[in-house]
XYZ file of C-alpha atoms in Angstrom:
553
model
C 19.052 -26.996 -14.245
C 17.310 -28.812 -11.441
C 13.529 -28.744 -11.815
C 13.661 -27.048 -15.213
C 11.025 -27.883 -17.817
C 10.587 -26.687 -21.373
C 8.838 -23.410 -22.174
C 6.475 -25.377 -24.412
C 5.413 -27.684 -21.563
C 4.900 -24.779 -19.190
C 2.857 -22.933 -21.780
C 0.697 -25.987 -22.389
C -0.027 -26.377 -18.677
C -1.033 -22.724 -18.455
C -3.208 -22.929 -21.546
C -5.066 -25.977 -20.233
C -5.591 -24.398 -16.825
C -6.892 -21.164 -18.349
C -9.296 -22.902 -20.725
C -12.204 -22.546 -18.319
C -11.954 -18.750 -18.533
C -13.446 -18.766 -22.049
C -10.344 -18.271 -24.133
C -12.072 -16.061 -26.694
C -12.272 -13.195 -24.206
C -9.137 -13.804 -22.146
C -6.824 -10.852 -21.594
C -3.313 -11.284 -20.197
C -2.857 -8.674 -17.478
C 0.683 -9.670 -16.523
C 3.126 -12.362 -17.587
C 6.684 -12.739 -16.343
C 9.022 -15.613 -17.201
C 11.968 -13.591 -15.842
C 14.067 -14.517 -18.889
C 14.061 -11.061 -20.499
C 17.364 -9.243 -20.665
C 16.009 -6.343 -18.616
C 12.925 -6.475 -16.397
C 11.777 -2.981 -15.517
C 10.394 -2.235 -12.074
C 7.778 0.454 -11.661
C 4.314 1.292 -10.319
C 2.540 -0.714 -13.058
C 4.821 -3.766 -13.196
C 6.238 -4.581 -9.780
C 8.532 -3.245 -7.124
C 11.294 -4.939 -5.219
C 11.840 -4.496 -1.481
C 15.221 -5.565 -0.134
C 15.301 -3.914 3.274
C 17.493 -5.115 6.110
C 19.201 -8.352 4.979
C 16.446 -9.638 2.692
C 17.130 -10.385 -0.949
C 15.038 -10.394 -4.138
C 17.029 -11.186 -7.273
C 17.034 -13.018 -10.579
C 18.591 -16.472 -10.311
C 19.805 -18.950 -12.911
C 20.457 -21.534 -10.211
C 16.918 -22.911 -10.504
C 14.162 -22.310 -13.036
C 10.790 -23.899 -13.663
C 10.938 -22.941 -17.330
C 13.420 -21.013 -19.402
C 16.675 -19.998 -17.804
C 15.862 -17.880 -14.744
C 13.534 -17.485 -11.800
C 13.273 -14.953 -8.968
C 14.805 -15.800 -5.607
C 13.380 -14.359 -2.376
C 15.446 -14.818 0.758
C 14.369 -13.652 4.210
C 16.382 -13.529 7.439
C 14.998 -13.859 10.947
C 15.233 -10.958 13.401
C 16.186 -8.379 10.769
C 12.991 -6.352 11.420
C 11.759 -6.482 7.820
C 10.958 -8.812 4.945
C 11.806 -9.018 1.232
C 8.965 -8.566 -1.217
C 8.159 -8.779 -4.890
C 4.835 -6.969 -5.371
C 3.129 -6.648 -8.739
C 0.399 -4.289 -9.905
C -2.701 -4.915 -12.029
C -5.550 -2.796 -13.385
C -8.316 -3.070 -10.772
C -10.394 -6.211 -11.430
C -13.991 -6.063 -10.178
C -15.809 -8.569 -12.406
C -15.372 -11.803 -14.316
C -12.817 -14.462 -13.458
C -9.126 -14.016 -12.739
C -6.585 -16.761 -13.318
C -3.436 -16.559 -11.154
C -0.700 -18.952 -12.303
C 2.801 -19.324 -10.873
C 5.418 -21.904 -9.947
C 7.304 -21.903 -6.643
C 10.013 -23.958 -4.967
C 11.107 -23.788 -1.316
C 14.541 -24.726 -0.011
C 13.247 -25.363 3.530
C 9.442 -25.678 3.795
C 9.547 -25.280 7.579
C 10.225 -21.566 7.043
C 7.349 -19.121 6.626
C 6.346 -17.457 3.377
C 3.240 -15.633 2.154
C 1.759 -15.262 -1.327
C -1.365 -13.181 -1.873
C -3.770 -11.447 -4.227
C -5.246 -8.224 -2.854
C -7.300 -5.250 -3.955
C -7.381 -1.472 -3.517
C -7.757 -1.853 0.263
C -4.427 -3.669 0.344
C -3.391 -6.629 2.478
C -6.097 -6.976 5.116
C -9.008 -9.385 5.409
C -11.727 -6.981 4.410
C -13.725 -5.960 1.351
C -11.329 -5.269 -1.560
C -8.455 -6.500 0.596
C -6.892 -9.962 0.424
C -8.872 -12.390 -1.707
C -6.324 -15.214 -2.005
C -3.693 -16.025 0.615
C -1.259 -18.932 0.386
C 1.253 -19.485 3.173
C 3.481 -21.996 4.873
C 2.885 -22.749 8.535
C 4.540 -25.437 10.669
C 5.955 -27.138 7.580
C 2.627 -27.246 5.734
C 1.339 -25.267 2.820
C -2.017 -23.699 3.678
C -4.501 -21.167 2.382
C -6.855 -18.822 4.194
C -10.489 -19.255 3.228
C -13.460 -17.663 5.007
C -11.076 -16.147 7.585
C -9.743 -19.588 8.509
C -6.331 -21.122 7.856
C -6.770 -24.486 6.121
C -3.798 -26.869 5.619
C -3.195 -28.279 2.138
C -0.121 -30.537 2.138
C 3.486 -30.754 3.328
C 5.738 -29.454 0.534
C 9.122 -31.051 -0.034
C 12.413 -29.198 -0.323
C 13.568 -28.205 -3.817
C 10.433 -29.359 -5.630
C 8.655 -27.095 -8.095
C 4.943 -26.707 -7.347
C 2.678 -25.267 -10.020
C -0.298 -23.265 -8.763
C -3.413 -22.349 -10.720
C -6.078 -20.352 -8.948
C -9.198 -19.246 -10.811
C -11.109 -16.594 -8.877
C -14.738 -15.766 -9.640
C -14.722 -12.176 -8.401
C -18.479 -11.426 -8.166
C -19.174 -14.671 -6.313
C -16.083 -14.504 -4.103
C -15.211 -18.126 -4.844
C -12.147 -19.766 -6.350
C -10.842 -23.082 -7.614
C -7.319 -24.028 -6.549
C -5.142 -26.646 -8.197
C -1.529 -27.362 -7.208
C 0.655 -30.036 -8.804
C 4.247 -31.152 -8.470
C 4.548 -31.804 -12.193
C 3.535 -35.467 -11.920
C 0.499 -35.577 -9.645
C -2.210 -33.287 -8.378
C -1.721 -32.432 -4.693
C -4.552 -29.947 -4.234
C -7.741 -29.693 -6.268
C -10.320 -27.516 -4.502
C -13.555 -26.259 -5.999
C -15.806 -23.359 -5.051
C -13.716 -22.199 -2.102
C -14.663 -18.979 -0.309
C -12.138 -16.205 -0.767
C -9.895 -15.229 2.135
C -12.341 -12.849 3.817
C -15.482 -14.595 2.503
C -16.676 -11.371 0.882
C -18.175 -11.662 -2.625
C -17.100 -9.047 -5.137
C -13.762 -8.341 -3.471
C -11.653 -6.655 -6.159
C -8.037 -7.429 -7.089
C -5.305 -4.958 -8.037
C -2.036 -6.456 -6.823
C -0.152 -9.647 -5.980
C 2.688 -10.188 -3.549
C 5.414 -12.693 -2.665
C 7.129 -12.167 0.712
C 8.763 -14.038 3.583
C 6.977 -13.793 6.930
C 5.112 -10.709 8.053
C 4.738 -10.153 11.807
C 6.856 -12.685 13.670
C 10.177 -11.942 11.884
C 11.373 -15.510 12.530
C 11.604 -16.787 8.954
C 14.797 -17.747 7.141
C 12.883 -18.752 4.049
C 14.674 -19.086 0.728
C 12.319 -19.710 -2.179
C 12.018 -19.292 -5.928
C 9.117 -18.197 -8.146
C 8.705 -18.446 -11.899
C 6.150 -18.089 -14.706
C 3.913 -15.552 -12.941
C 0.831 -14.959 -15.078
C -2.521 -13.285 -14.472
C -5.333 -13.586 -16.997
C -8.778 -11.959 -16.906
C -11.903 -13.299 -18.573
C -13.503 -9.889 -19.059
C -10.969 -7.127 -18.543
C -10.118 -4.629 -21.225
C -6.610 -4.900 -22.588
C -4.374 -2.804 -20.315
C -3.172 0.426 -21.869
C 0.365 0.397 -23.254
C 3.318 1.378 -21.122
C 4.007 5.083 -21.500
C 7.385 4.722 -19.797
C 9.431 1.830 -18.373
C 7.493 0.127 -15.581
C 4.436 2.366 -15.751
C 1.336 2.899 -17.836
C 0.733 6.397 -16.496
C 2.928 9.249 -15.402
C 2.386 11.266 -12.240
C 0.399 13.861 -14.161
C -1.891 11.161 -15.625
C -2.609 9.690 -12.205
C -3.323 13.117 -10.766
C -5.765 14.054 -13.495
C -7.527 10.700 -13.163
C -7.743 11.234 -9.415
C -9.340 14.614 -10.007
C -12.067 12.962 -12.068
C -12.778 10.191 -9.574
C -11.897 11.668 -6.181
C -15.407 12.742 -5.259
C -16.405 9.528 -3.594
C -17.398 8.518 -0.096
C -14.624 8.302 2.510
C -13.308 4.820 3.303
C -10.929 3.379 5.887
C -7.280 3.120 5.038
C -5.406 -0.216 5.084
C -3.567 -1.479 8.153
C 0.192 -1.443 7.658
C 1.497 -2.406 11.115
C 0.373 -2.829 14.765
C 1.578 0.728 15.381
C -1.401 1.951 13.326
C -3.528 0.910 16.310
C -1.129 2.402 18.851
C 0.429 -0.983 19.600
C 4.077 -1.977 19.730
C 5.222 -4.930 17.669
C 8.248 -5.390 19.933
C 5.951 -5.522 22.997
C 3.706 -8.075 21.315
C 6.668 -10.254 20.384
C 8.069 -10.032 23.907
C 4.835 -10.711 25.780
C 2.893 -13.159 23.625
C 3.645 -16.767 22.891
C 4.183 -17.826 19.285
C 0.622 -19.150 19.048
C -0.828 -16.011 20.679
C 1.148 -13.803 18.325
C -0.111 -15.776 15.341
C -3.692 -15.390 16.609
C -3.233 -11.662 17.139
C -1.863 -11.326 13.607
C -5.184 -12.732 12.409
C -7.016 -10.164 14.522
C -4.998 -7.358 12.914
C -6.063 -8.675 9.507
C -9.740 -8.514 10.431
C -10.326 -12.087 11.594
C -11.864 -13.071 14.936
C -10.421 -16.530 15.675
C -12.158 -18.356 18.555
C -9.096 -18.242 20.806
C -8.857 -16.380 24.119
C -5.907 -14.018 24.476
C -4.465 -12.405 27.634
C -6.840 -9.871 29.194
C -4.871 -6.785 28.155
C -4.712 -8.002 24.571
C -8.418 -8.909 24.494
C -9.258 -5.209 25.028
C -7.163 -4.318 21.979
C -8.800 -7.134 20.069
C -12.214 -5.688 20.873
C -11.096 -2.241 19.725
C -9.744 -3.574 16.443
C -13.001 -5.438 15.876
C -14.939 -2.214 16.498
C -12.711 -0.408 13.985
C -13.461 -3.003 11.315
C -17.202 -2.723 12.087
C -16.965 1.036 11.655
C -15.118 0.606 8.369
C -17.830 -1.655 6.992
C -20.506 0.853 8.060
C -18.573 3.684 6.397
C -18.273 1.611 3.223
C -22.050 1.165 3.287
C -22.672 4.893 3.701
C -23.818 4.561 7.334
C -21.713 7.379 8.781
C -23.588 7.636 12.101
C -23.161 3.912 12.766
C -19.518 4.175 11.759
C -18.952 7.040 14.184
C -20.398 5.013 17.073
C -18.117 2.066 16.268
C -15.068 4.316 15.926
C -15.854 5.944 19.284
C -15.608 2.499 20.881
C -12.379 1.752 19.014
C -10.816 5.057 20.109
C -11.553 4.298 23.746
C -9.881 0.902 23.531
C -7.004 1.891 21.245
C -5.671 5.248 22.505
C -2.878 6.469 20.256
C -4.163 4.504 17.275
C -3.565 6.916 14.407
C -5.538 4.790 11.952
C -8.513 4.801 14.302
C -8.297 8.572 14.752
C -8.065 9.089 11.009
C -11.143 6.909 10.444
C -12.966 9.162 12.926
C -11.839 12.191 10.895
C -13.059 10.593 7.673
C -16.441 10.023 9.320
C -16.609 13.709 10.295
C -15.969 14.518 6.637
C -18.775 12.176 5.595
C -21.034 13.959 8.102
C -19.774 17.396 6.919
C -18.842 18.397 10.475
C -15.977 20.672 9.419
C -15.305 22.533 12.668
C -14.865 19.327 14.645
C -12.854 17.879 11.774
C -10.268 20.690 11.854
C -9.526 20.084 15.515
C -9.238 16.323 15.077
C -7.065 16.682 11.978
C -4.690 18.886 13.947
C -4.356 16.129 16.540
C -3.423 13.603 13.835
C -1.147 15.940 11.904
C 2.489 14.926 11.721
C 2.033 11.410 13.066
C 2.213 9.880 9.591
C 5.665 10.965 8.411
C 5.961 10.203 4.688
C 3.019 7.782 4.745
C 0.960 8.683 1.695
C -2.251 7.509 3.363
C -2.492 10.725 5.370
C -1.989 12.899 2.286
C -4.737 11.007 0.470
C -7.197 11.711 3.279
C -6.256 15.399 3.563
C -6.668 15.753 -0.170
C -10.041 14.059 -0.165
C -11.224 16.267 2.692
C -10.119 19.377 0.801
C -12.050 18.185 -2.222
C -15.182 17.153 -0.330
C -15.186 20.414 1.572
C -15.854 22.189 -1.683
C -16.395 25.834 -0.787
C -13.140 27.809 -0.882
C -14.777 30.538 1.213
C -14.251 28.317 4.253
C -10.578 29.263 4.100
C -11.092 33.015 3.787
C -11.714 33.387 7.507
C -8.242 32.005 8.135
C -6.207 35.100 7.311
C -3.398 33.416 9.225
C -3.069 30.894 6.433
C -1.778 33.603 4.123
C 1.990 33.379 3.687
C 2.427 37.008 4.726
C 1.843 36.036 8.360
C 3.617 32.669 8.378
C 7.074 34.154 8.957
C 6.364 35.204 12.514
C 8.734 33.923 15.159
C 6.167 31.807 16.944
C 5.319 29.932 13.778
C 8.971 29.223 12.864
C 9.685 28.040 16.399
C 6.663 25.795 16.213
C 7.673 24.444 12.785
C 11.146 23.550 14.058
C 9.570 21.537 16.861
C 6.943 20.007 14.579
C 9.397 18.801 11.920
C 12.466 18.436 14.123
C 11.543 15.325 16.107
C 9.189 12.368 15.818
C 5.674 13.350 16.758
C 3.269 11.418 18.935
C -0.190 11.969 20.330
C 1.158 13.400 23.575
C 3.340 16.004 21.840
C 0.519 17.084 19.559
C -1.786 17.280 22.564
C 0.691 19.611 24.278
C 0.844 21.749 21.129
C -2.926 22.035 20.962
C -3.127 22.930 24.659
C -0.436 25.637 24.340
C -2.083 28.972 23.430
C 1.014 29.967 21.405
C 1.432 26.680 19.536
C -2.179 25.681 18.914
C -2.929 28.444 16.367
C 0.243 27.508 14.469
C -0.708 23.850 14.234
C -4.259 24.572 13.184
C -3.137 27.129 10.592
C -0.724 24.600 9.146
C -3.406 21.927 8.817
C -5.712 24.414 7.087
C -2.821 25.459 4.830
C -2.465 21.864 3.613
C -6.170 21.617 2.889
C -6.026 24.955 1.063
C -3.100 23.896 -1.120
C -4.641 20.580 -2.170
C -7.986 22.246 -2.730
C -6.323 24.655 -5.179
C -4.641 21.812 -7.015
C -7.750 19.691 -7.344
C -9.608 22.659 -8.789
C -6.913 23.138 -11.446
C -5.818 26.436 -9.924
C -2.232 25.272 -10.413
C -0.652 28.709 -10.729
C -2.141 29.759 -7.393
C -1.074 26.468 -5.792
C 2.464 26.912 -7.153
C 2.773 30.423 -5.782
C 1.332 29.355 -2.444
C 3.724 26.402 -2.065
C 6.712 28.542 -3.058
C 5.843 31.152 -0.441
C 5.508 28.498 2.232
C 8.842 26.919 1.205
C 10.472 30.332 1.479
C 8.998 31.154 4.861
C 9.995 27.691 6.120
C 13.555 27.920 4.789
C 14.972 27.499 8.296
C 13.235 24.118 8.638
C 14.788 21.753 6.013
C 12.176 18.993 6.155
C 9.324 21.455 5.883
C 11.028 23.327 3.065
C 11.650 20.057 1.167
C 7.994 19.094 1.514
C 6.716 22.385 0.142
C 9.331 22.475 -2.610
C 8.065 19.086 -3.771
C 4.516 20.367 -3.643
C 5.504 23.422 -5.682
C 7.044 20.995 -8.181
C 3.713 19.138 -8.372
C 1.890 22.352 -9.174
C 4.475 23.297 -11.819
C 4.330 19.809 -13.361
C 0.542 19.943 -13.554
C 0.772 23.416 -15.105
C 3.161 22.203 -17.820
C 6.325 23.868 -16.493
C 8.630 20.834 -16.558
C 11.936 22.599 -15.985
C 10.565 24.448 -12.963
C 9.123 21.177 -11.644
C 12.459 19.342 -12.045
C 14.339 22.141 -10.273
C 11.870 22.042 -7.392
C 12.116 18.249 -7.036
C 15.925 18.313 -7.165
C 15.969 21.002 -4.487
C 13.704 18.861 -2.316
C 15.849 15.739 -2.783
C 18.972 17.717 -1.839
C 17.458 18.691 1.514
C 16.497 15.236 2.815
C 18.088 11.788 2.748
C 15.268 10.048 0.831
C 12.278 11.484 -1.011
C 10.495 8.745 -3.013
C 7.774 11.061 -4.245
C 10.188 13.591 -5.709
C 12.408 10.839 -7.155
C 9.453 9.186 -8.911
C 8.389 12.462 -10.484
C 11.963 13.193 -11.559
C 11.900 9.829 -13.342
C 8.731 10.904 -15.166
C 10.319 14.168 -16.218
C 13.491 12.411 -17.390
C 11.369 10.077 -19.515
C 9.501 12.998 -21.048
C 12.827 14.619 -21.931
C 14.228 11.393 -23.418
C 16.967 10.848 -20.819
C 16.940 7.027 -20.507
C 19.764 6.760 -17.980
C 18.388 9.307 -15.549
C 14.886 7.882 -15.896
C 16.138 4.470 -14.757
C 18.339 5.861 -11.989
C 15.513 7.843 -10.425
C 12.938 5.051 -10.856
C 15.103 2.302 -9.401
C 15.967 4.506 -6.434
C 12.299 4.071 -5.493
C 11.158 0.679 -6.872
C 14.423 -1.237 -6.708
C 15.842 -3.340 -9.508
C 15.646 -6.983 -10.447
C 19.135 -8.136 -11.305
C 21.202 -11.244 -10.803
């Protein structure tokens, strides 16, 4: 095979590169040669995204070592990108060695490779720490918020990358070879956001991100991550995962009581912006600059006047996030107020404001703001995380007693069902929710529903699972005429049953939820857990791969 080397040679290169980590304490966090007969996807290994026309698959056409590699192929103008994303135990100390080989068919096409932390793929604390990309035919990396060219890669040449990241110092060494000569050998480079101590919990290989103009076709092999100080990861309890849903939930209960923090940026729409508008109205260079702004950078380039206002708002949001991280809630609120003025309709900005109200314990104001944000997130788990944290931080269950309308006995009234049909029946936006809040018949329904969610999660996180189960079942019954709402509350009743040890009841609830909607990743993932616990290997894989994809040839 073209470019193939022996496993022994590849192992020797890795061993030499990792030597500086103090081999006596090294722990392998992940290692994939992609030559195993079956490579299981899952939340603790990796997941495969093949939306639109993109492709992620095992390939025996090219391999750096062994017999197979992974091929990622992107297509321009298909409104998405392929991705192979891997998971790690969160790394907050010591050194991390990231080793992989890659080969590009056409280096003029864009690709992105990154290490990131719990705050996901943004240039902020615990966000992206290492970012390798191709741009204008050159390989580059982002260091200290600046894109720095490395060299011009050649087509169909394997390049071996070794990055050793000193997490507390926020510095890394980067060495890239073509198998015969060293092309890049950098020392003591600032991490992507130039923030010391930025943690790592995931790695990602994709095509391009914002522009959707890449037709990249590239191959990766021998992906390995080694820690100098980490504990050995716990064993896999099921294919692709080290913990089941119930394990994650119980761990979250133990650690949830922490200060609120901003959620990661997923798309321009999080700030109330339209990606299609940006692509239609900005030049390629302006769009690339604005992409940096969305990631938290402030490149010294002037953008059109209308876009500069958005840029200022995004900058204010990041300032507020840093203040919130530092426990300065009043300063955060002032920054978020500026961001909300400049980014109307930005759901992520509004949610950050809500999180600040939680940090300030301003519950009355919070309820009104949460109602305004309710329903804008669809199946985005970020909203659920915040609602759950608010329910936990709120603490005193007596706060809900005044809301007799939350009780299921009154949720069958005609006004509420009519409201629920409107709420779940069409995409929501800020204007529609504003109309609901201004309508004296709809506003109480919306506010009761938001309180109902807080009440349910508060019951769960206090281990009152039987009460949470009964509550979710009653809501599912009273919302039977609204399929999406019923599916949501059936899944939540399944969660309560699962946590209470009633596996059969949980499975029945999840299956009922899946039957009502076209795609329910949460319910499918939990069904996979239950199938594993019952020993049904086939169903476990079917449910799991319906969510995380599969890596096949």
